[in-house]
């Protein structure tokens, strides 16, 4: 059991869509902590319907916050989407230079010093969560916000407050925070507690319970990418909850 | 007699003055391309029309197109040897030359597409063998080296047929599978991706091989016709017949494959697949690609190749070959861009595009793409480079001189034979 405690955690995020009200606080918090420039969103809140399969039918409207259906039978739900941190990640498989890699805790990261900017990972990602630095980005006026330092893990530069032109960037699960025991910033920022973060290797953790018995579902499970982000559907049967 | 003597000075001006004008024009276009690339290096890929939803554009579909074009020459040269098609042997060296030039230009097309072009060495330092891209770079290198060696062997074979016969034969037998592998691996860059249902079909590799044979044969036909127009060669009726046959059969197979894919999507009616196909079918925003592919690059060339009255028209073969190439280019655009236009996860507001303009949203649900002048400039510059490589190679290597295998009057200009006799 002592060995268990020192073993590498398996980081997982669970998002309770029943609690999400579509306020975009997580997206804004993400922009803040990672100093994301104008027009960049590592984290987005998509408008869906409750229990809507992600591929079943066309969206109700091209605009956000528009409910599905005809009045009075309207329904509305939200799907916050950032990098799904797949265990079998297509982006890791296609990267020609191993710039995108998966750490043993399940986090998929990008080495900003190695990326050649071929954007094959963007073509391979089913979730559309990868952002490319097309040109000189419009960073926030008045200097860097958020974490503000470079962060390296396994000798690879996985976070820098201003990403160089011509590399791909994306959600890092706030690797610089989780490595020192803090929560990802979107989890901290969610005003409704819809985001839960933890260690799947620990059977007593809240995420383990939600993933194993709580009805946690992955996005596009049919693709076999095995994401480390789970969603709790709006309508669900959970043992112990009625 | 009077006509023959008059023909000689005309000939002389034709072969010298226009060629320098031609080279000058190509140099201007290449300089334009270089200037465009310098511009892109300064501003980054923001200078292109690509953004986060449609993240591959003109460079990639032109790359795939040039990879396809490189097939025809080598497959034709190898088929001439492997299947003993005598009428195609005079085109062997021209074919291999075009294969080498096309694959070199295709490889260069990737460089401006990179966000960090000066880190390209990472491909060799840290290769990831699960990436189809690495395998494609490997096969492109092999194919280029092979084409150059093959060109040398064929050159020696033309000079000393008896000594180089076996080597030329072995090269032909190796060349055919190498060409097929090149197109398959390039197809798998797209075909293996689960994220894009538009690409994710096992038909992709066969489709790439057949459209490569189609466009490549059409290119060699065009080059041979140009050689006939400006150089000292003449294509025999037999050679024309074989070229026409290659184009017709591969065009039929190509349209059959594309049609079979459409039928599968239409009948299955899976929303993700249908929404991509609807974009290109008549009525959709990309329907112009459908018309170019099926009418301009399909029905019209077939008419010019098969209808007896049209077939006899002068220039029918050249026109058909040109239209076929246009059609295949439209297919490449359709393949690459539509895979992106219609992303798998499609809920409002969509993907952030990475730029902010006051009038428009920073998000796109359905991707949009228009190439910019920078992209056009670089592509045109590289096409000019291709033309220059072909012209220099053609003139330096005399690739269309009469080869011993040709029993016809293939490579001799009638006026010259008359003048000498």
XYZ file of C-alpha atoms in Angstrom:
663
model
C 0.000 0.000 0.000
C 2.921 2.298 0.656
C 4.065 1.684 -2.901
C 0.614 2.681 -4.094
C 0.882 6.114 -2.523
C 4.175 6.949 -4.203
C 3.042 5.592 -7.584
C 2.233 7.971 -10.385
C -1.313 9.327 -10.231
C -3.712 9.002 -13.165
C -5.146 12.474 -13.620
C -8.763 12.617 -14.657
C -11.343 15.389 -14.922
C -15.073 14.825 -14.581
C -17.490 17.492 -15.820
C -21.042 17.419 -14.495
C -23.096 18.770 -17.389
C -26.120 18.915 -15.107
C -24.431 21.689 -13.158
C -23.039 23.632 -16.107
C -24.949 26.821 -16.879
C -22.807 27.914 -19.804
C -21.262 30.935 -18.098
C -17.852 30.478 -19.783
C -16.043 31.158 -16.477
C -13.808 28.142 -17.120
C -12.942 29.402 -20.611
C -12.105 32.871 -19.308
C -10.136 31.481 -16.360
C -8.216 29.337 -18.832
C -7.425 32.370 -20.971
C -6.255 34.191 -17.863
C -3.962 31.604 -16.335
C -2.407 30.626 -19.642
C -2.143 34.149 -21.085
C -4.083 33.156 -24.201
C -4.092 35.847 -26.880
C -7.100 37.484 -28.533
C -9.145 34.951 -30.510
C -7.602 31.898 -28.813
C -9.659 29.502 -26.696
C -8.068 26.377 -25.248
C -11.339 25.781 -23.493
C -14.796 26.412 -24.977
C -18.359 25.906 -23.795
C -20.446 24.426 -26.603
C -24.217 24.670 -26.798
C -25.972 21.291 -27.028
C -29.127 19.584 -25.891
C -29.371 17.299 -22.837
C -28.042 13.833 -23.620
C -27.425 14.867 -27.189
C -25.120 12.429 -28.906
C -22.220 14.387 -30.317
C -22.765 13.054 -33.816
C -26.497 12.375 -33.978
C -27.816 15.463 -35.668
C -27.012 18.962 -36.791
C -27.014 21.690 -34.163
C -30.200 23.666 -33.597
C -28.545 26.881 -34.660
C -25.161 28.248 -35.588
C -25.283 30.530 -32.585
C -24.513 29.711 -29.002
C -27.197 29.638 -26.281
C -29.938 28.779 -28.799
C -32.039 25.892 -27.486
C -33.009 22.812 -29.457
C -36.668 22.199 -30.357
C -39.759 24.321 -30.909
C -41.403 26.440 -28.225
C -42.626 25.305 -25.702
C -40.652 22.065 -26.048
C -37.168 23.511 -25.874
C -34.117 22.014 -24.312
C -30.656 23.327 -23.726
C -27.442 22.012 -22.251
C -23.768 22.861 -22.377
C -20.674 20.887 -23.178
C -17.404 22.452 -22.018
C -14.661 21.129 -24.294
C -10.913 21.414 -23.905
C -8.211 18.861 -24.670
C -9.600 15.448 -23.710
C -6.117 14.164 -22.686
C -6.645 10.869 -24.518
C -4.809 7.768 -23.366
C -4.591 6.636 -26.999
C -4.246 10.101 -28.471
C -4.324 10.474 -32.272
C -2.216 13.641 -31.978
C 0.576 11.742 -30.209
C 0.480 9.044 -32.875
C 0.690 11.416 -35.837
C 3.244 13.941 -34.568
C 6.261 13.330 -36.809
C 8.805 14.646 -34.283
C 7.371 13.420 -30.947
C 6.725 17.016 -29.927
C 3.307 16.023 -28.613
C 3.724 13.359 -25.955
C 1.770 11.677 -23.208
C 3.112 11.783 -19.696
C 2.632 8.751 -17.452
C -0.053 10.569 -15.452
C -2.164 10.702 -18.620
C -1.498 14.324 -19.494
C -0.850 15.053 -23.182
C 1.615 17.908 -23.612
C 3.397 19.804 -26.383
C 7.115 20.569 -26.437
C 7.175 24.145 -27.750
C 10.887 23.845 -28.481
C 10.437 20.864 -30.762
C 7.141 21.432 -32.639
C 7.798 22.063 -36.340
C 4.308 23.446 -36.975
C 3.134 20.863 -39.520
C -0.334 20.853 -37.895
C -0.878 17.153 -38.535
C -2.093 16.884 -34.915
C -4.834 19.411 -35.674
C -5.971 17.252 -38.576
C -5.906 14.166 -36.357
C -7.702 15.553 -33.300
C -11.400 14.549 -33.255
C -12.261 17.263 -30.730
C -10.860 20.332 -32.485
C -9.089 21.558 -29.368
C -5.707 22.412 -30.822
C -4.810 26.006 -31.586
C -2.070 27.134 -33.927
C 0.016 30.305 -33.556
C -0.588 31.644 -37.052
C 1.243 34.918 -36.631
C 2.229 37.491 -34.036
C -0.496 37.036 -31.451
C -2.412 39.798 -29.711
C -1.476 39.174 -26.099
C -3.145 41.112 -23.332
C -1.978 44.720 -23.160
C 0.035 45.571 -20.063
C 2.035 42.395 -19.817
C 1.719 38.722 -19.144
C -1.143 37.508 -16.954
C -1.583 34.206 -15.151
C 1.171 31.734 -14.320
C 3.702 33.885 -16.132
C 6.739 31.597 -16.093
C 8.132 28.863 -18.263
C 7.425 25.330 -17.104
C 9.303 22.210 -18.138
C 8.614 18.587 -17.332
C 10.754 15.637 -18.438
C 13.207 18.264 -19.731
C 10.685 19.558 -22.225
C 9.235 23.053 -22.381
C 5.500 22.447 -22.019
C 4.387 25.905 -20.958
C 5.590 29.363 -21.765
C 3.566 32.532 -21.229
C 4.054 33.669 -24.849
C 4.134 30.776 -27.275
C 6.386 31.214 -30.303
C 4.923 31.856 -33.744
C 4.351 28.654 -35.720
C 3.741 26.087 -32.990
C 0.567 24.336 -31.852
C -0.768 24.892 -28.333
C -3.602 23.491 -26.257
C -4.907 22.760 -22.768
C -2.196 21.278 -20.532
C -4.480 20.214 -17.635
C -2.594 23.105 -15.957
C 0.422 20.831 -15.648
C 2.373 23.471 -13.705
C -0.377 23.559 -11.069
C -1.215 19.855 -10.780
C 2.471 18.979 -10.395
C 2.531 20.992 -7.153
C -0.781 19.599 -5.936
C -3.046 22.434 -7.033
C -6.182 22.023 -9.128
C -6.406 23.041 -12.789
C -7.546 26.653 -12.907
C -10.862 25.915 -14.665
C -11.762 23.570 -11.795
C -11.040 26.341 -9.301
C -12.942 28.895 -11.351
C -16.173 27.002 -11.984
C -18.774 28.763 -9.805
C -21.047 25.701 -9.755
C -18.542 23.012 -8.947
C -19.287 21.289 -12.205
C -15.642 20.306 -12.677
C -14.073 17.643 -10.508
C -10.409 16.722 -10.769
C -8.533 13.850 -9.197
C -6.615 10.607 -9.336
C -8.265 7.639 -10.994
C -5.699 5.271 -9.435
C -7.067 6.145 -6.007
C -10.291 4.112 -5.627
C -11.551 6.416 -2.892
C -11.249 9.617 -4.899
C -14.391 11.370 -6.032
C -13.435 11.022 -9.702
C -12.975 7.249 -9.320
C -16.480 6.938 -7.923
C -17.979 9.116 -10.642
C -16.138 7.381 -13.464
C -16.663 3.846 -12.192
C -20.211 3.997 -10.812
C -21.421 7.514 -11.483
C -22.184 7.237 -15.175
C -19.211 9.229 -16.430
C -19.028 9.147 -20.234
C -16.250 10.019 -22.620
C -16.675 12.198 -25.683
C -16.748 10.110 -28.882
C -16.060 6.821 -27.064
C -16.599 5.005 -30.379
C -13.278 6.351 -31.665
C -11.305 4.445 -29.037
C -9.217 7.463 -28.050
C -9.992 6.759 -24.361
C -10.051 10.340 -23.030
C -9.216 11.275 -19.459
C -12.051 13.798 -19.404
C -15.424 12.326 -18.480
C -18.867 13.923 -18.709
C -21.776 13.225 -16.411
C -24.940 13.360 -18.543
C -27.765 15.695 -17.575
C -30.208 12.830 -17.003
C -28.522 9.893 -15.358
C -29.020 7.072 -12.948
C -26.486 7.043 -10.198
C -26.544 4.451 -7.451
C -27.302 6.219 -4.210
C -28.731 9.291 -5.934
C -32.415 9.242 -6.660
C 12.821 22.895 -101.796
C 12.001 26.497 -101.106
C 9.937 25.508 -98.115
C 12.748 23.406 -96.666
C 15.322 26.197 -96.851
C 12.817 28.623 -95.399
C 12.168 26.228 -92.575
C 15.747 26.180 -91.343
C 16.073 29.807 -90.126
C 12.601 29.649 -88.611
C 13.707 26.556 -86.764
C 16.813 28.300 -85.480
C 14.971 31.282 -84.032
C 12.361 28.997 -82.587
C 14.776 26.895 -80.620
C 16.917 29.738 -79.256
C 15.134 33.013 -78.680
C 11.871 31.710 -77.163
C 13.710 29.416 -74.804
C 15.401 32.386 -73.123
C 12.092 34.195 -72.897
C 10.673 31.032 -71.353
C 13.513 30.783 -68.827
C 13.190 34.487 -68.015
C 9.471 34.103 -67.375
C 10.122 31.108 -65.118
C 12.793 32.975 -63.185
C 10.398 35.890 -62.633
C 7.725 33.504 -61.324
C 10.204 31.722 -59.085
C 11.417 35.049 -57.722
C 7.809 35.953 -57.008
C 7.408 32.685 -55.136
C 10.561 33.323 -53.127
C 9.399 36.841 -52.273
C 6.069 35.404 -51.134
C 7.863 32.894 -48.942
C 10.016 35.614 -47.356
C 6.802 37.495 -46.651
C 5.369 34.380 -45.034
C 8.505 33.915 -42.911
C 8.105 37.468 -41.632
C 4.422 37.338 -40.745
C 4.107 33.629 -40.037
C 1.371 31.474 -41.477
C -1.031 34.309 -40.659
C -0.122 35.426 -44.184
C -2.031 32.404 -45.533
C -5.773 31.804 -45.692
C -5.532 28.882 -43.272
C -6.892 29.207 -39.743
C -7.730 26.843 -36.929
C -10.742 25.107 -38.501
C -9.297 24.630 -41.995
C -5.710 24.162 -40.857
C -4.330 22.631 -44.057
C -4.820 24.371 -47.362
C -3.323 24.976 -50.746
C 0.172 23.725 -49.871
C -1.088 20.335 -48.783
C -3.526 19.726 -51.632
C -0.939 20.884 -54.157
C 1.578 18.591 -52.447
C -0.808 15.640 -52.795
C -1.455 16.673 -56.404
C 2.258 16.731 -57.302
C 2.822 13.394 -55.573
C 0.061 12.065 -57.835
C 1.567 13.626 -60.945
C 4.885 11.953 -60.219
C 3.298 8.535 -60.616
C 2.424 8.535 -64.256
C 5.933 8.868 -65.591
C 7.478 6.126 -63.521
C 4.521 3.777 -63.871
C 4.534 4.339 -67.625
C 8.290 3.808 -67.924
C 8.082 0.674 -65.804
C 4.997 -0.674 -67.581
C 6.723 -0.224 -70.917
C 9.417 -2.586 -69.681
C 7.432 -4.931 -67.432
C 4.490 -5.435 -69.783
C 6.557 -5.014 -72.923
C 4.626 -2.062 -74.354
C 7.010 -0.991 -77.122
C 5.055 2.110 -78.072
C 5.582 3.640 -74.623
C 9.341 3.041 -74.482
C 10.231 6.324 -76.215
C 8.495 8.116 -73.348
C 10.373 6.227 -70.616
C 13.044 8.817 -69.924
C 10.661 11.774 -70.198
C 8.366 9.946 -67.767
C 11.087 9.284 -65.201
C 12.312 12.886 -65.531
C 8.814 14.192 -64.788
C 8.541 11.769 -61.852
C 11.763 13.097 -60.319
C 10.793 16.742 -60.893
C 7.285 16.267 -59.505
C 8.382 14.517 -56.342
C 11.093 17.131 -55.709
C 8.552 19.946 -56.066
C 6.078 18.078 -53.849
C 8.702 17.753 -51.120
C 9.537 21.466 -51.359
C 5.824 22.302 -51.137
C 5.829 21.066 -47.527
C 8.487 23.552 -46.359
C 6.353 26.734 -46.585
C 3.532 24.831 -44.865
C 5.615 24.425 -41.702
C 5.147 26.946 -38.923
C 8.789 26.439 -37.872
C 10.558 25.620 -41.144
C 14.009 25.917 -39.587
C 13.242 23.062 -37.210
C 12.690 20.663 -40.103
C 15.783 18.728 -38.972
C 13.762 17.466 -35.985
C 12.161 15.035 -38.442
C 15.498 13.241 -38.679
C 16.577 13.731 -35.044
C 13.336 12.639 -33.348
C 11.343 10.590 -35.871
C 8.054 9.154 -34.611
C 7.541 5.907 -36.475
C 3.819 5.750 -35.768
C 3.305 8.880 -37.846
C 2.334 8.326 -41.494
C 4.152 11.581 -42.233
C 7.539 10.059 -41.345
C 6.863 7.088 -43.612
C 5.818 9.465 -46.362
C 9.042 11.470 -46.036
C 10.968 8.194 -46.168
C 9.199 6.933 -49.288
C 9.441 10.355 -50.975
C 13.214 10.295 -50.435
C 13.481 6.730 -51.714
C 11.320 7.554 -54.716
C 13.336 10.655 -55.605
C 16.672 8.832 -55.360
C 15.221 5.923 -57.318
C 13.988 8.229 -60.109
C 17.405 9.858 -60.433
C 19.170 6.472 -60.551
C 16.580 5.161 -63.002
C 17.108 8.186 -65.211
C 20.842 7.469 -65.251
C 20.259 3.781 -66.027
C 17.855 4.575 -68.869
C 20.320 7.124 -70.201
C 23.068 4.502 -70.296
C 20.611 1.949 -71.635
C 19.862 4.238 -74.566
C 23.580 4.518 -75.300
C 24.560 0.866 -74.773
C 21.366 -1.207 -74.862
C 22.977 -4.624 -74.578
C 25.082 -3.855 -71.482
C 22.381 -2.055 -69.481
C 19.409 -4.179 -70.482
C 19.227 -6.277 -67.296
C 19.708 -3.307 -64.968
C 16.998 -1.344 -66.785
C 14.685 -4.323 -66.435
C 15.350 -4.707 -62.714
C 14.761 -0.980 -62.211
C 11.422 -1.271 -63.989
C 10.328 -4.144 -61.755
C 11.344 -2.229 -58.606
C 9.847 1.043 -59.865
C 6.277 -0.168 -60.183
C 5.780 -1.217 -56.522
C 7.740 1.835 -55.303
C 5.360 4.152 -57.155
C 2.322 2.340 -55.763
C 3.763 2.505 -52.240
C 4.428 6.258 -52.537
C 0.818 6.968 -53.380
C -0.543 4.599 -50.766
C 1.543 6.103 -47.971
C 0.535 9.624 -49.036
C -3.095 8.494 -49.033
C -2.686 7.086 -45.525
C -1.684 10.512 -44.199
C -5.371 11.250 -44.693
C -7.053 7.852 -44.805
C -5.927 6.687 -41.364
C -7.400 9.658 -39.481
C -10.399 8.709 -37.363
C -11.139 12.361 -36.684
C -12.210 13.072 -40.268
C -14.899 10.738 -41.524
C -14.463 12.286 -44.973
C -10.943 10.840 -45.110
C -11.329 7.721 -43.032
C -11.967 5.152 -45.744
C -9.932 2.172 -46.872
C -10.672 3.314 -50.423
C -8.218 6.168 -49.971
C -5.043 4.312 -50.999
C -6.504 2.655 -54.132
C -8.129 5.970 -55.056
C -4.807 7.790 -54.719
C -3.013 5.185 -56.822
C -5.551 5.353 -59.640
C -5.865 9.140 -59.642
C -2.058 9.274 -59.629
C -1.876 7.044 -62.691
C -4.571 9.192 -64.285
C -3.026 12.603 -63.660
C 0.530 11.371 -64.164
C -0.235 9.846 -67.559
C -2.055 13.009 -68.538
C 1.006 15.052 -67.509
C 3.416 12.887 -69.515
C 1.020 13.172 -72.476
C 1.060 16.949 -72.194
C 4.861 17.027 -71.867
C 5.282 14.711 -74.864
C 2.928 16.897 -76.894
C 4.915 19.972 -75.867
C 8.104 18.162 -76.867
C 6.503 17.448 -80.217
C 5.491 21.076 -80.608
C 8.775 22.690 -79.542
C 11.340 19.900 -79.829
C 12.497 17.568 -82.514
C 10.276 14.576 -81.876
C 7.031 13.177 -83.141
C 4.636 10.887 -81.312
C 3.548 7.851 -83.309
C -0.111 6.944 -83.626
C 0.673 3.808 -81.624
C 2.070 5.851 -78.699
C -0.942 8.162 -78.780
C -3.219 5.142 -78.720
C -1.565 3.747 -75.612
C -1.606 7.117 -73.839
C -5.276 7.533 -74.672
C -5.977 4.026 -73.389
C -4.150 4.611 -70.104
C -6.070 7.864 -69.515
C -9.468 6.419 -70.424
C -9.137 3.334 -68.233
C -7.728 5.146 -65.212
C -10.355 7.900 -65.578
C -13.122 5.297 -65.566
C -11.675 3.552 -62.510
C -11.144 6.894 -60.760
C -14.721 8.054 -61.309
C -15.947 4.602 -60.321
C -14.074 4.765 -56.996
C -15.284 8.285 -56.230
C -18.823 7.316 -57.212
C -18.680 4.190 -55.056
C -17.666 6.352 -52.100
C -20.570 8.754 -52.745
C -23.034 5.844 -52.925
C -21.764 4.430 -49.637
C -22.217 7.776 -47.876
C -25.587 8.545 -49.486
C -27.107 5.160 -48.732
C -25.681 4.925 -45.223
C -26.890 8.453 -44.426
C -24.673 8.764 -41.350
C -25.032 12.454 -40.368
C -21.312 13.215 -40.021
C -20.544 11.724 -43.446
C -23.612 13.213 -45.097
C -22.953 16.741 -43.894
C -19.487 16.575 -45.495
C -20.775 15.142 -48.777
C -23.667 17.626 -48.936
C -21.128 20.440 -49.121
C -19.796 19.139 -52.431
C -22.934 17.724 -54.047
C -24.907 20.040 -56.388
C -26.550 22.694 -54.254
C -23.802 22.771 -51.665
C -21.311 25.639 -51.283
C -18.460 23.565 -52.747
C -20.485 22.133 -55.658
C -18.168 23.809 -58.177
C -15.639 21.112 -57.265
C -18.194 18.444 -58.129
C -18.822 19.951 -61.562
C -15.119 20.345 -62.344
C -14.467 16.798 -61.251
C -17.319 15.075 -63.057
C -17.957 17.292 -66.101
C -14.766 19.264 -66.840
C -12.430 16.495 -65.715
C -14.709 13.535 -66.458
C -17.355 13.652 -69.175
C -15.654 16.185 -71.496
C -12.251 14.442 -71.614
C -13.961 11.081 -72.098
C -15.843 12.544 -75.050
C -12.625 13.850 -76.561
C -10.937 10.503 -76.042
C -13.724 8.164 -77.139
C -16.212 9.842 -79.523
C -14.770 9.070 -82.999
C -15.481 12.496 -84.463
C -14.053 14.437 -81.531
C -11.127 12.038 -81.178
C -9.852 12.936 -84.654
C -9.758 16.659 -83.944
C -6.235 18.053 -83.678
C -5.378 18.734 -80.083
C -8.101 16.447 -78.734
C -5.622 14.338 -76.773
C -3.853 17.385 -75.352
C -7.108 19.054 -74.349
C -8.381 15.881 -72.709
C -5.102 15.445 -70.810
C -5.236 19.050 -69.593
C -8.859 18.763 -68.444
C -8.109 15.502 -66.654
C -5.342 17.242 -64.693
C -7.745 20.060 -63.780
C -10.275 17.473 -62.597
C -7.740 15.653 -60.441
C -6.658 18.962 -58.879
C -10.305 19.666 -58.016
C -10.463 16.245 -56.410
C -7.407 17.020 -54.278
C -8.999 20.291 -53.116
C -12.210 18.462 -52.298
C -10.375 15.764 -50.379
C -8.201 17.974 -48.198
C -10.385 21.026 -47.588
C -13.723 19.296 -47.010
C -12.152 17.085 -44.377
C -11.569 20.259 -42.383
C -14.600 22.337 -43.338
C -16.853 19.861 -41.609
C -15.319 19.038 -38.209
C -16.461 16.047 -36.180
C -17.416 17.918 -33.022
C -19.801 20.510 -34.349
C -21.686 22.515 -31.783
C -22.101 26.273 -31.646
C -20.148 28.468 -31.472
C -17.594 26.081 -32.999
C -13.844 26.403 -33.013
C -11.880 29.521 -32.196
C -10.063 30.522 -35.372
C -7.142 32.214 -33.664
C -7.721 35.741 -34.926
C -10.008 38.533 -33.905
C -11.761 40.952 -36.265
C -14.247 43.514 -35.102
C -16.918 42.591 -37.634
C -16.751 38.809 -37.414
C -16.939 36.130 -34.778
C -13.754 34.567 -33.489
C -15.466 31.193 -33.897
C -16.339 29.106 -36.923
C -18.774 26.208 -36.908
C -18.245 25.342 -40.584
C -14.748 26.070 -41.816
C -13.977 28.659 -44.473
C -10.907 28.818 -46.625
C -9.573 31.042 -49.388
C -5.917 30.910 -50.372
C -4.123 34.251 -50.139
C -1.694 35.773 -52.623
C 1.185 34.496 -50.526
C 0.016 30.910 -50.949
C -0.722 31.395 -54.652
C 2.664 33.045 -55.144
C 4.587 30.216 -53.509
C 2.632 27.536 -55.374
C 3.073 29.325 -58.720
C 6.778 29.759 -57.986
C 7.130 26.041 -57.339
C 5.159 25.178 -60.488
C 7.611 27.421 -62.368
C 10.450 25.497 -60.720
C 8.882 22.281 -61.975
C 8.660 23.690 -65.500
C 12.284 24.818 -65.300
C 13.453 21.396 -64.070
C 11.602 19.682 -66.910
C 12.935 22.104 -69.544
C 16.533 21.890 -68.331
C 16.329 18.123 -67.915
C 14.760 17.671 -71.319
C 17.399 19.762 -73.045
C 20.367 18.463 -71.097
C 19.526 14.791 -71.280
C 17.949 14.602 -74.752
C 15.362 12.346 -73.175
C 13.344 12.043 -76.362
C 16.084 11.130 -78.830
C 15.204 8.042 -80.843
C 15.618 4.982 -78.682
C 16.550 1.658 -80.302
C 13.407 0.045 -78.994
C 11.294 2.370 -81.087
C 10.834 0.852 -84.466
C 8.798 3.807 -85.607
C 9.743 7.260 -86.661
C 9.106 8.285 -83.054
C 11.890 10.602 -82.346
C 12.969 11.995 -85.622
C 11.717 15.207 -87.134
C 10.563 14.633 -90.685
C 11.841 18.005 -91.907
C 15.318 17.213 -90.642
C 15.457 13.810 -92.290
C 14.306 15.431 -95.506
C 16.925 18.153 -95.218
C 19.728 15.691 -94.606
C 18.687 13.353 -97.399
